[in-house]
PDB file of C-alpha atoms in Angstrom:
ATOM      1  CA  MET X   1      -2.346 -15.906 -11.437  1.00 79.00           C
ATOM      2  CA  VAL X   2      -5.572 -13.342 -10.973  1.00 88.00           C
ATOM      3  CA  ALA X   3      -4.642  -9.728 -11.060  1.00 93.00           C
ATOM      4  CA  ASP X   4      -5.576  -7.407  -8.356  1.00 96.00           C
ATOM      5  CA  LEU X   5      -7.459  -3.925  -9.739  1.00 97.00           C
ATOM      6  CA  VAL X   6      -6.912  -0.626  -7.688  1.00 97.00           C
ATOM      7  CA  VAL X   7      -8.337   2.336  -8.893  1.00 98.00           C
ATOM      8  CA  SER X   8      -7.117   5.443  -7.420  1.00 97.00           C
ATOM      9  CA  LEU X   9      -8.613   8.972  -7.090  1.00 97.00           C
ATOM     10  CA  SER X  10      -7.090  12.610  -6.264  1.00 96.00           C
ATOM     11  CA  GLY X  11      -8.103  15.942  -6.640  1.00 95.00           C
ATOM     12  CA  ILE X  12     -11.016  15.757  -4.918  1.00 96.00           C
ATOM     13  CA  GLY X  13     -13.052  19.100  -4.233  1.00 94.00           C
ATOM     14  CA  PRO X  14     -15.820  21.335  -4.208  1.00 95.00           C
ATOM     15  CA  SER X  15     -14.775  22.157  -7.949  1.00 94.00           C
ATOM     16  CA  THR X  16     -14.401  18.358  -9.256  1.00 95.00           C
ATOM     17  CA  LEU X  17     -16.679  16.669  -6.876  1.00 96.00           C
ATOM     18  CA  ALA X  18     -19.873  16.536  -9.893  1.00 96.00           C
ATOM     19  CA  ARG X  19     -16.904  14.721 -11.787  1.00 96.00           C
ATOM     20  CA  CYS X  20     -15.772  12.456  -9.205  1.00 97.00           C
ATOM     21  CA  ALA X  21     -19.635  11.212  -8.285  1.00 98.00           C
ATOM     22  CA  ASP X  22     -19.949  10.543 -11.754  1.00 97.00           C
ATOM     23  CA  LEU X  23     -16.861   8.463 -12.546  1.00 97.00           C
ATOM     24  CA  ALA X  24     -17.984   6.872  -8.927  1.00 98.00           C
ATOM     25  CA  ALA X  25     -21.456   6.093  -9.942  1.00 98.00           C
ATOM     26  CA  GLU X  26     -19.842   3.941 -12.806  1.00 97.00           C
ATOM     27  CA  LEU X  27     -17.533   2.307 -11.104  1.00 98.00           C
ATOM     28  CA  ASP X  28     -20.367   1.561  -8.758  1.00 98.00           C
ATOM     29  CA  ARG X  29     -22.073   0.038 -11.660  1.00 98.00           C
ATOM     30  CA  ARG X  30     -19.062  -2.184 -12.200  1.00 98.00           C
ATOM     31  CA  HIS X  31     -18.278  -3.053  -8.979  1.00 98.00           C
ATOM     32  CA  VAL X  32     -14.841  -1.719  -8.757  1.00 98.00           C
ATOM     33  CA  PRO X  33     -14.518   0.226  -4.945  1.00 98.00           C
ATOM     34  CA  LEU X  34     -12.381   3.168  -5.218  1.00 98.00           C
ATOM     35  CA  SER X  35      -9.497   4.282  -3.220  1.00 98.00           C
ATOM     36  CA  LEU X  36      -9.236   8.327  -2.346  1.00 98.00           C
ATOM     37  CA  LEU X  37      -6.221  10.022  -2.076  1.00 98.00           C
ATOM     38  CA  LEU X  38      -6.505  13.556   0.389  1.00 97.00           C
ATOM     39  CA  ALA X  39      -4.327  15.711   1.294  1.00 93.00           C
ATOM     40  CA  PRO X  40      -6.142  17.213   4.595  1.00 92.00           C
ATOM     41  CA  ARG X  41      -4.622  20.469   4.478  1.00 84.00           C
ATOM     42  CA  LYS X  42      -6.088  21.393   1.056  1.00 82.00           C
ATOM     43  CA  ALA X  43      -9.398  20.105   2.006  1.00 86.00           C
ATOM     44  CA  VAL X  44     -11.925  21.987   3.211  1.00 84.00           C
ATOM     45  CA  PRO X  45     -15.294  21.295   4.734  1.00 89.00           C
ATOM     46  CA  GLY X  46     -18.382  20.859   3.215  1.00 94.00           C
ATOM     47  CA  PRO X  47     -20.050  18.444   0.391  1.00 96.00           C
ATOM     48  CA  ALA X  48     -17.055  17.257  -0.872  1.00 96.00           C
ATOM     49  CA  LEU X  49     -15.862  15.940   2.329  1.00 96.00           C
ATOM     50  CA  ASP X  50     -19.090  14.682   3.014  1.00 97.00           C
ATOM     51  CA  TRP X  51     -19.126  12.444  -0.101  1.00 97.00           C
ATOM     52  CA  VAL X  52     -15.710  11.159   0.904  1.00 97.00           C
ATOM     53  CA  ARG X  53     -17.181  10.138   4.338  1.00 96.00           C
ATOM     54  CA  ASP X  54     -19.807   8.440   2.765  1.00 97.00           C
ATOM     55  CA  ARG X  55     -17.660   6.162   0.260  1.00 97.00           C
ATOM     56  CA  VAL X  56     -15.259   5.274   3.096  1.00 97.00           C
ATOM     57  CA  SER X  57     -18.880   4.136   4.857  1.00 96.00           C
ATOM     58  CA  ALA X  58     -19.682   2.221   1.837  1.00 96.00           C
ATOM     59  CA  GLY X  59     -16.293   0.477   1.280  1.00 95.00           C
ATOM     60  CA  ASP X  60     -13.788   3.244  -0.708  1.00 97.00           C
ATOM     61  CA  ALA X  61     -10.602   3.338   0.959  1.00 98.00           C
ATOM     62  CA  LEU X  62      -9.299   6.657   2.577  1.00 98.00           C
ATOM     63  CA  VAL X  63      -5.797   7.006   1.502  1.00 98.00           C
ATOM     64  CA  LEU X  64      -3.423   9.771   3.375  1.00 98.00           C
ATOM     65  CA  HIS X  65      -1.842  11.947   0.269  1.00 96.00           C
ATOM     66  CA  GLY X  66       0.597  13.933   1.635  1.00 93.00           C
ATOM     67  CA  PHE X  67      -0.282  16.562   4.234  1.00 89.00           C
ATOM     68  CA  ASP X  68      -0.178  20.113   1.624  1.00 78.00           C
ATOM     69  CA  HIS X  69       1.850  18.971  -1.475  1.00 67.00           C
ATOM     70  CA  GLN X  70       4.565  21.732  -0.760  1.00 68.00           C
ATOM     71  CA  PRO X  71       7.840  20.999  -2.395  1.00 63.00           C
ATOM     72  CA  ASP X  72      10.421  19.833   0.098  1.00 57.00           C
ATOM     73  CA  PRO X  73      11.906  23.336   1.887  1.00 53.00           C
ATOM     74  CA  ALA X  74      15.557  22.116   1.776  1.00 53.00           C
ATOM     75  CA  ARG X  75      15.699  21.958  -2.269  1.00 51.00           C
ATOM     76  CA  ARG X  76      17.835  18.797  -1.769  1.00 49.00           C
ATOM     77  CA  ALA X  77      20.153  17.344  -4.266  1.00 49.00           C
ATOM     78  CA  GLY X  78      17.766  15.592  -6.631  1.00 48.00           C
ATOM     79  CA  SER X  79      15.824  15.735  -9.509  1.00 46.00           C
ATOM     80  CA  SER X  80      13.144  18.890 -10.374  1.00 49.00           C
ATOM     81  CA  LEU X  81      10.649  16.309  -9.936  1.00 47.00           C
ATOM     82  CA  ARG X  82      11.752  15.201  -6.407  1.00 46.00           C
ATOM     83  CA  ARG X  83      11.961  18.689  -5.501  1.00 53.00           C
ATOM     84  CA  ARG X  84       8.558  19.341  -6.635  1.00 72.00           C
ATOM     85  CA  ALA X  85       6.986  16.329  -4.250  1.00 86.00           C
ATOM     86  CA  GLU X  86       6.325  16.917  -0.527  1.00 90.00           C
ATOM     87  CA  PHE X  87       7.648  13.197   0.982  1.00 92.00           C
ATOM     88  CA  SER X  88      10.379  12.486  -1.964  1.00 93.00           C
ATOM     89  CA  ALA X  89      13.483  13.441  -0.335  1.00 92.00           C
ATOM     90  CA  LEU X  90      12.854  14.090   3.344  1.00 94.00           C
ATOM     91  CA  PRO X  91      14.567  12.517   6.253  1.00 95.00           C
ATOM     92  CA  ALA X  92      12.942  10.702   8.697  1.00 97.00           C
ATOM     93  CA  HIS X  93      12.665  13.272  11.355  1.00 96.00           C
ATOM     94  CA  GLU X  94      10.979  15.891   9.415  1.00 95.00           C
ATOM     95  CA  ALA X  95       8.902  13.415   7.417  1.00 96.00           C
ATOM     96  CA  GLY X  96       7.286  12.399  10.666  1.00 97.00           C
ATOM     97  CA  LEU X  97       6.801  15.728  11.737  1.00 96.00           C
ATOM     98  CA  ARG X  98       4.274  16.063   8.489  1.00 95.00           C
ATOM     99  CA  LEU X  99       2.814  12.722   8.987  1.00 97.00           C
ATOM    100  CA  VAL X 100       1.990  13.899  12.485  1.00 97.00           C
ATOM    101  CA  ALA X 101       0.869  17.034  11.299  1.00 96.00           C
ATOM    102  CA  ALA X 102      -1.247  15.394   8.033  1.00 95.00           C
ATOM    103  CA  ARG X 103      -3.095  13.146  10.900  1.00 95.00           C
ATOM    104  CA  ALA X 104      -4.159  15.730  13.097  1.00 96.00           C
ATOM    105  CA  ALA X 105      -5.177  17.821  10.395  1.00 94.00           C
ATOM    106  CA  LEU X 106      -7.394  14.590   8.902  1.00 94.00           C
ATOM    107  CA  ALA X 107      -8.727  13.993  12.614  1.00 95.00           C
ATOM    108  CA  ARG X 108     -10.243  17.721  12.610  1.00 93.00           C
ATOM    109  CA  LEU X 109     -11.980  16.831   9.689  1.00 93.00           C
ATOM    110  CA  GLY X 110     -13.363  13.420  11.157  1.00 93.00           C
ATOM    111  CA  LEU X 111     -11.627  11.214   9.046  1.00 95.00           C
ATOM    112  CA  THR X 112      -8.370   8.544   9.753  1.00 95.00           C
ATOM    113  CA  THR X 113      -6.396   6.148   7.925  1.00 97.00           C
ATOM    114  CA  ASP X 114      -3.175   4.078   8.201  1.00 96.00           C
ATOM    115  CA  LEU X 115      -2.975   4.015   4.240  1.00 98.00           C
ATOM    116  CA  PHE X 116      -0.487   6.582   2.444  1.00 98.00           C
ATOM    117  CA  ALA X 117       0.395   7.283  -1.358  1.00 97.00           C
ATOM    118  CA  PRO X 118       3.100  10.247  -1.392  1.00 96.00           C
ATOM    119  CA  PRO X 119       2.747  13.331  -3.878  1.00 94.00           C
ATOM    120  CA  GLY X 120       3.867  12.565  -6.669  1.00 93.00           C
ATOM    121  CA  TRP X 121       4.029   8.626  -6.061  1.00 95.00           C
ATOM    122  CA  LEU X 122       7.620   9.275  -4.800  1.00 95.00           C
ATOM    123  CA  ALA X 123       8.866   8.256  -1.176  1.00 95.00           C
ATOM    124  CA  SER X 124      12.319   8.899   0.236  1.00 95.00           C
ATOM    125  CA  PRO X 125      13.530   6.131   2.561  1.00 96.00           C
ATOM    126  CA  GLY X 126      13.110   8.207   5.027  1.00 97.00           C
ATOM    127  CA  THR X 127       9.569   8.535   5.034  1.00 97.00           C
ATOM    128  CA  VAL X 128       9.232   5.222   4.731  1.00 97.00           C
ATOM    129  CA  VAL X 129      10.962   4.758   7.899  1.00 97.00           C
ATOM    130  CA  ALA X 130       8.869   7.698   9.529  1.00 98.00           C
ATOM    131  CA  LEU X 131       5.772   5.574   8.075  1.00 98.00           C
ATOM    132  CA  ARG X 132       6.496   2.507  10.204  1.00 97.00           C
ATOM    133  CA  ARG X 133       7.476   4.747  13.214  1.00 97.00           C
ATOM    134  CA  HIS X 134       3.803   5.815  13.138  1.00 97.00           C
ATOM    135  CA  ARG X 135       2.077   2.720  12.621  1.00 96.00           C
ATOM    136  CA  PHE X 136       0.965   3.465   8.935  1.00 97.00           C
ATOM    137  CA  ALA X 137      -0.021  -0.006   7.441  1.00 97.00           C
ATOM    138  CA  VAL X 138       0.858   0.803   3.603  1.00 97.00           C
ATOM    139  CA  CYS X 139       3.077   2.718   1.330  1.00 98.00           C
ATOM    140  CA  ALA X 140       1.534   2.780  -2.360  1.00 97.00           C
ATOM    141  CA  ASP X 141       4.194   4.902  -4.444  1.00 96.00           C
ATOM    142  CA  MET X 142       5.221   4.797  -8.378  1.00 94.00           C
ATOM    143  CA  ALA X 143       6.444   1.190  -8.602  1.00 91.00           C
ATOM    144  CA  GLY X 144       4.381  -0.815  -5.914  1.00 95.00           C
ATOM    145  CA  VAL X 145       2.777  -1.225  -2.588  1.00 97.00           C
ATOM    146  CA  ARG X 146       4.470  -1.488   0.710  1.00 96.00           C
ATOM    147  CA  ASP X 147       3.218  -3.534   3.407  1.00 96.00           C
ATOM    148  CA  LEU X 148       4.587  -1.365   6.033  1.00 96.00           C
ATOM    149  CA  ARG X 149       4.386  -4.301   8.728  1.00 94.00           C
ATOM    150  CA  SER X 150       5.167  -7.119   7.084  1.00 93.00           C
ATOM    151  CA  GLY X 151       7.640  -5.555   4.751  1.00 92.00           C
ATOM    152  CA  GLU X 152       6.119  -7.315   1.837  1.00 93.00           C
ATOM    153  CA  VAL X 153       6.543  -5.110  -1.454  1.00 93.00           C
ATOM    154  CA  ARG X 154       4.161  -6.201  -4.164  1.00 93.00           C
ATOM    155  CA  THR X 155       5.556  -4.304  -7.433  1.00 92.00           C
ATOM    156  CA  GLY X 156       2.941  -2.736 -10.357  1.00 92.00           C
ATOM    157  CA  ARG X 157       3.571   0.848 -11.149  1.00 91.00           C
ATOM    158  CA  VAL X 158       0.793   3.186 -10.902  1.00 93.00           C
ATOM    159  CA  ARG X 159      -0.830   4.016 -14.809  1.00 89.00           C
ATOM    160  CA  MET X 160      -2.255   7.490 -14.621  1.00 88.00           C
ATOM    161  CA  VAL X 161      -4.853   7.846 -17.501  1.00 85.00           C
ATOM    162  CA  GLY X 162      -3.014   8.723 -20.474  1.00 70.00           C
ATOM    163  CA  GLU X 163      -3.394   8.057 -24.496  1.00 62.00           C
ATOM    164  CA  HIS X 164      -5.854   6.108 -25.537  1.00 69.00           C
ATOM    165  CA  TRP X 165      -4.836   3.173 -27.239  1.00 71.00           C
ATOM    166  CA  GLY X 166      -1.500   3.005 -25.645  1.00 78.00           C
ATOM    167  CA  TYR X 167      -2.951   3.135 -22.207  1.00 80.00           C
ATOM    168  CA  LEU X 168      -5.688   0.304 -22.667  1.00 84.00           C
ATOM    169  CA  LEU X 169      -2.601  -2.142 -24.308  1.00 85.00           C
ATOM    170  CA  SER X 170      -0.694  -1.679 -21.068  1.00 87.00           C
ATOM    171  CA  THR X 171      -3.436  -2.204 -18.950  1.00 89.00           C
ATOM    172  CA  GLY X 172      -4.473  -5.081 -20.942  1.00 89.00           C
ATOM    173  CA  ARG X 173      -1.179  -6.560 -21.046  1.00 89.00           C
ATOM    174  CA  ALA X 174      -0.674  -6.048 -16.828  1.00 89.00           C
ATOM    175  CA  ALA X 175      -4.074  -7.955 -16.224  1.00 91.00           C
ATOM    176  CA  ARG X 176      -3.365 -11.025 -18.498  1.00 91.00           C
ATOM    177  CA  ARG X 177       0.162 -11.119 -16.253  1.00 90.00           C
ATOM    178  CA  GLY X 178      -1.452 -11.243 -13.089  1.00 89.00           C
ATOM    179  CA  GLY X 179       0.151  -9.704  -9.693  1.00 88.00           C
ATOM    180  CA  LEU X 180      -1.293  -5.729  -9.170  1.00 94.00           C
ATOM    181  CA  VAL X 181      -2.871  -3.394 -11.782  1.00 95.00           C
ATOM    182  CA  ARG X 182      -3.271  -0.134 -10.103  1.00 96.00           C
ATOM    183  CA  ILE X 183      -4.851   3.163 -12.314  1.00 95.00           C
ATOM    184  CA  GLY X 184      -4.930   6.239 -10.935  1.00 95.00           C
ATOM    185  CA  VAL X 185      -6.322   9.515 -12.144  1.00 95.00           C
ATOM    186  CA  ASP X 186      -6.370  13.226 -11.205  1.00 95.00           C
ATOM    187  CA  ALA X 187     -10.589  14.567 -10.831  1.00 95.00           C
ATOM    188  CA  ALA X 188      -9.223  17.935 -12.591  1.00 92.00           C
ATOM    189  CA  GLY X 189      -8.558  16.054 -15.433  1.00 91.00           C
ATOM    190  CA  LEU X 190     -11.419  14.366 -15.997  1.00 92.00           C
ATOM    191  CA  ASP X 191     -13.213  17.409 -17.782  1.00 88.00           C
ATOM    192  CA  ARG X 192     -10.915  16.788 -20.480  1.00 87.00           C
ATOM    193  CA  ILE X 193     -12.716  14.925 -23.568  1.00 81.00           C
ATOM    194  CA  GLY X 194     -12.118  11.524 -24.070  1.00 88.00           C
ATOM    195  CA  LEU X 195      -9.985  10.853 -20.297  1.00 90.00           C
ATOM    196  CA  ARG X 196     -13.028   9.460 -18.445  1.00 92.00           C
ATOM    197  CA  GLU X 197     -13.780   7.226 -21.256  1.00 92.00           C
ATOM    198  CA  VAL X 198     -10.173   5.635 -21.686  1.00 91.00           C
ATOM    199  CA  LEU X 199     -10.138   5.237 -17.921  1.00 94.00           C
ATOM    200  CA  LEU X 200     -13.419   3.229 -17.922  1.00 95.00           C
ATOM    201  CA  GLU X 201     -12.478   1.182 -20.672  1.00 93.00           C
ATOM    202  CA  ALA X 202      -9.263   0.249 -19.212  1.00 93.00           C
ATOM    203  CA  VAL X 203     -11.428  -0.911 -16.193  1.00 96.00           C
ATOM    204  CA  ASP X 204     -13.173  -2.939 -18.089  1.00 96.00           C
ATOM    205  CA  VAL X 205     -10.358  -4.089 -19.914  1.00 94.00           C
ATOM    206  CA  ALA X 206      -8.783  -5.437 -16.630  1.00 95.00           C
ATOM    207  CA  LEU X 207     -11.906  -7.100 -15.624  1.00 97.00           C
ATOM    208  CA  HIS X 208     -12.332  -9.018 -18.731  1.00 94.00           C
ATOM    209  CA  HIS X 209      -8.857 -10.447 -18.163  1.00 94.00           C
ATOM    210  CA  GLY X 210     -10.191 -11.633 -14.935  1.00 95.00           C
ATOM    211  CA  ALA X 211      -8.770  -8.903 -12.610  1.00 96.00           C
ATOM    212  CA  SER X 212     -10.022  -8.868  -9.352  1.00 96.00           C
ATOM    213  CA  PRO X 213     -11.124  -5.310  -7.637  1.00 97.00           C
ATOM    214  CA  THR X 214      -9.998  -4.160  -4.418  1.00 97.00           C
ATOM    215  CA  THR X 215      -8.663  -1.226  -2.700  1.00 97.00           C
ATOM    216  CA  TYR X 216      -5.224   0.063  -0.921  1.00 96.00           C
ATOM    217  CA  SER X 217      -6.359  -1.045   2.043  1.00 90.00           C
ATOM    218  CA  SER X 218      -6.504  -4.738   1.041  1.00 78.00           C
ATOM    219  CA  THR X 219      -4.337  -5.634  -1.717  1.00 69.00           C
ATOM    220  CA  ALA X 220      -1.846  -6.877   0.750  1.00 57.00           C
ATOM    221  CA  SER X 221      -4.613  -8.493   3.206  1.00 48.00           C
ATOM    222  CA  PRO X 222      -6.390 -11.737   2.787  1.00 40.00           C
ATOM    223  CA  ARG X 223      -9.443 -11.692   0.168  1.00 40.00           C
ATOM    224  CA  GLY X 224     -12.677 -10.664   1.336  1.00 34.00           C
ATOM    225  CA  SER X 225     -10.992  -7.871   3.823  1.00 33.00           C
ATOM    226  CA  THR X 226     -13.071  -5.268   4.440  1.00 31.00           C
ATOM    227  CA  THR X 227     -12.799  -1.284   4.449  1.00 33.00           C
ATOM    228  CA  THR X 228     -13.989   0.979   7.543  1.00 31.00           C
ATOM    229  CA  SER X 229     -13.826   4.830   7.879  1.00 35.00           C
ATOM    230  CA  THR X 230     -10.760   3.783   9.608  1.00 34.00           C
ATOM    231  CA  PRO X 231      -8.744   1.500   7.023  1.00 35.00           C
ATOM    232  CA  SER X 232      -6.364  -1.044   8.685  1.00 35.00           C
ATOM    233  CA  GLY X 233      -5.220  -2.909   5.793  1.00 35.00           C
ATOM    234  CA  ALA X 234      -2.313  -3.048   3.828  1.00 35.00           C
ATOM    235  CA  VAL X 235      -0.735  -1.952   0.934  1.00 37.00           C
ATOM    236  CA  PRO X 236       2.458  -2.857  -0.522  1.00 35.00           C
ATOM    237  CA  THR X 237       5.229   0.142  -2.469  1.00 36.00           C
ATOM    238  CA  ARG X 238       8.363   0.379  -3.328  1.00 33.00           C
ATOM    239  CA  THR X 239      10.015   3.282  -2.033  1.00 33.00           C
ATOM    240  CA  ARG X 240      13.118   5.243  -2.894  1.00 31.00           C
TER     241      ARG X 240
END
């Protein structure tokens, strides 16, 4: 089975734009598109958003990455990580309110999407219900990607860029097995010595093992589907 390779980039903003553009240029040379994770309440008009628009127009996928990344105000029971993650413990109604607000904020920026990746990659069952109600197509969480229209789930945990050899080995194993290979990076970390190089080496390893580059807009769709400024594909994810 040929693996699908998805590379996602979060933390896009004025202070990280140069690093984002540099990474994107390196991936362009490898014909690997990006899935761009954006939280609209944290975004500001300017060159960074213009860059996002240009990238989406050229084929990258825009993924709604929560609303404002504020932790669950009710401090519901659960791990400290889940309390910190915006959509990790919300019931359907509250998740729906945040999704409506996020989409409205995104529209004010001149952007739209039906793809969702929760902050911290953690989505509560209520969030998944709310995403379906509001006609999102895809939810990508920590453990996989869910096609919200068909219910299909493709397992494959997101691998945030980490220690060199262990990271490369795990990426290579995943690519050899086939299925879904997901590489994630926060732009804020791209100034760390060696992190950019590890990410690119991991991409090269996956490509060497025959992985097919794609985005969260087409992971669950037939091969050859395209991404526009209004992504309509599907990406599957396992939710809590």
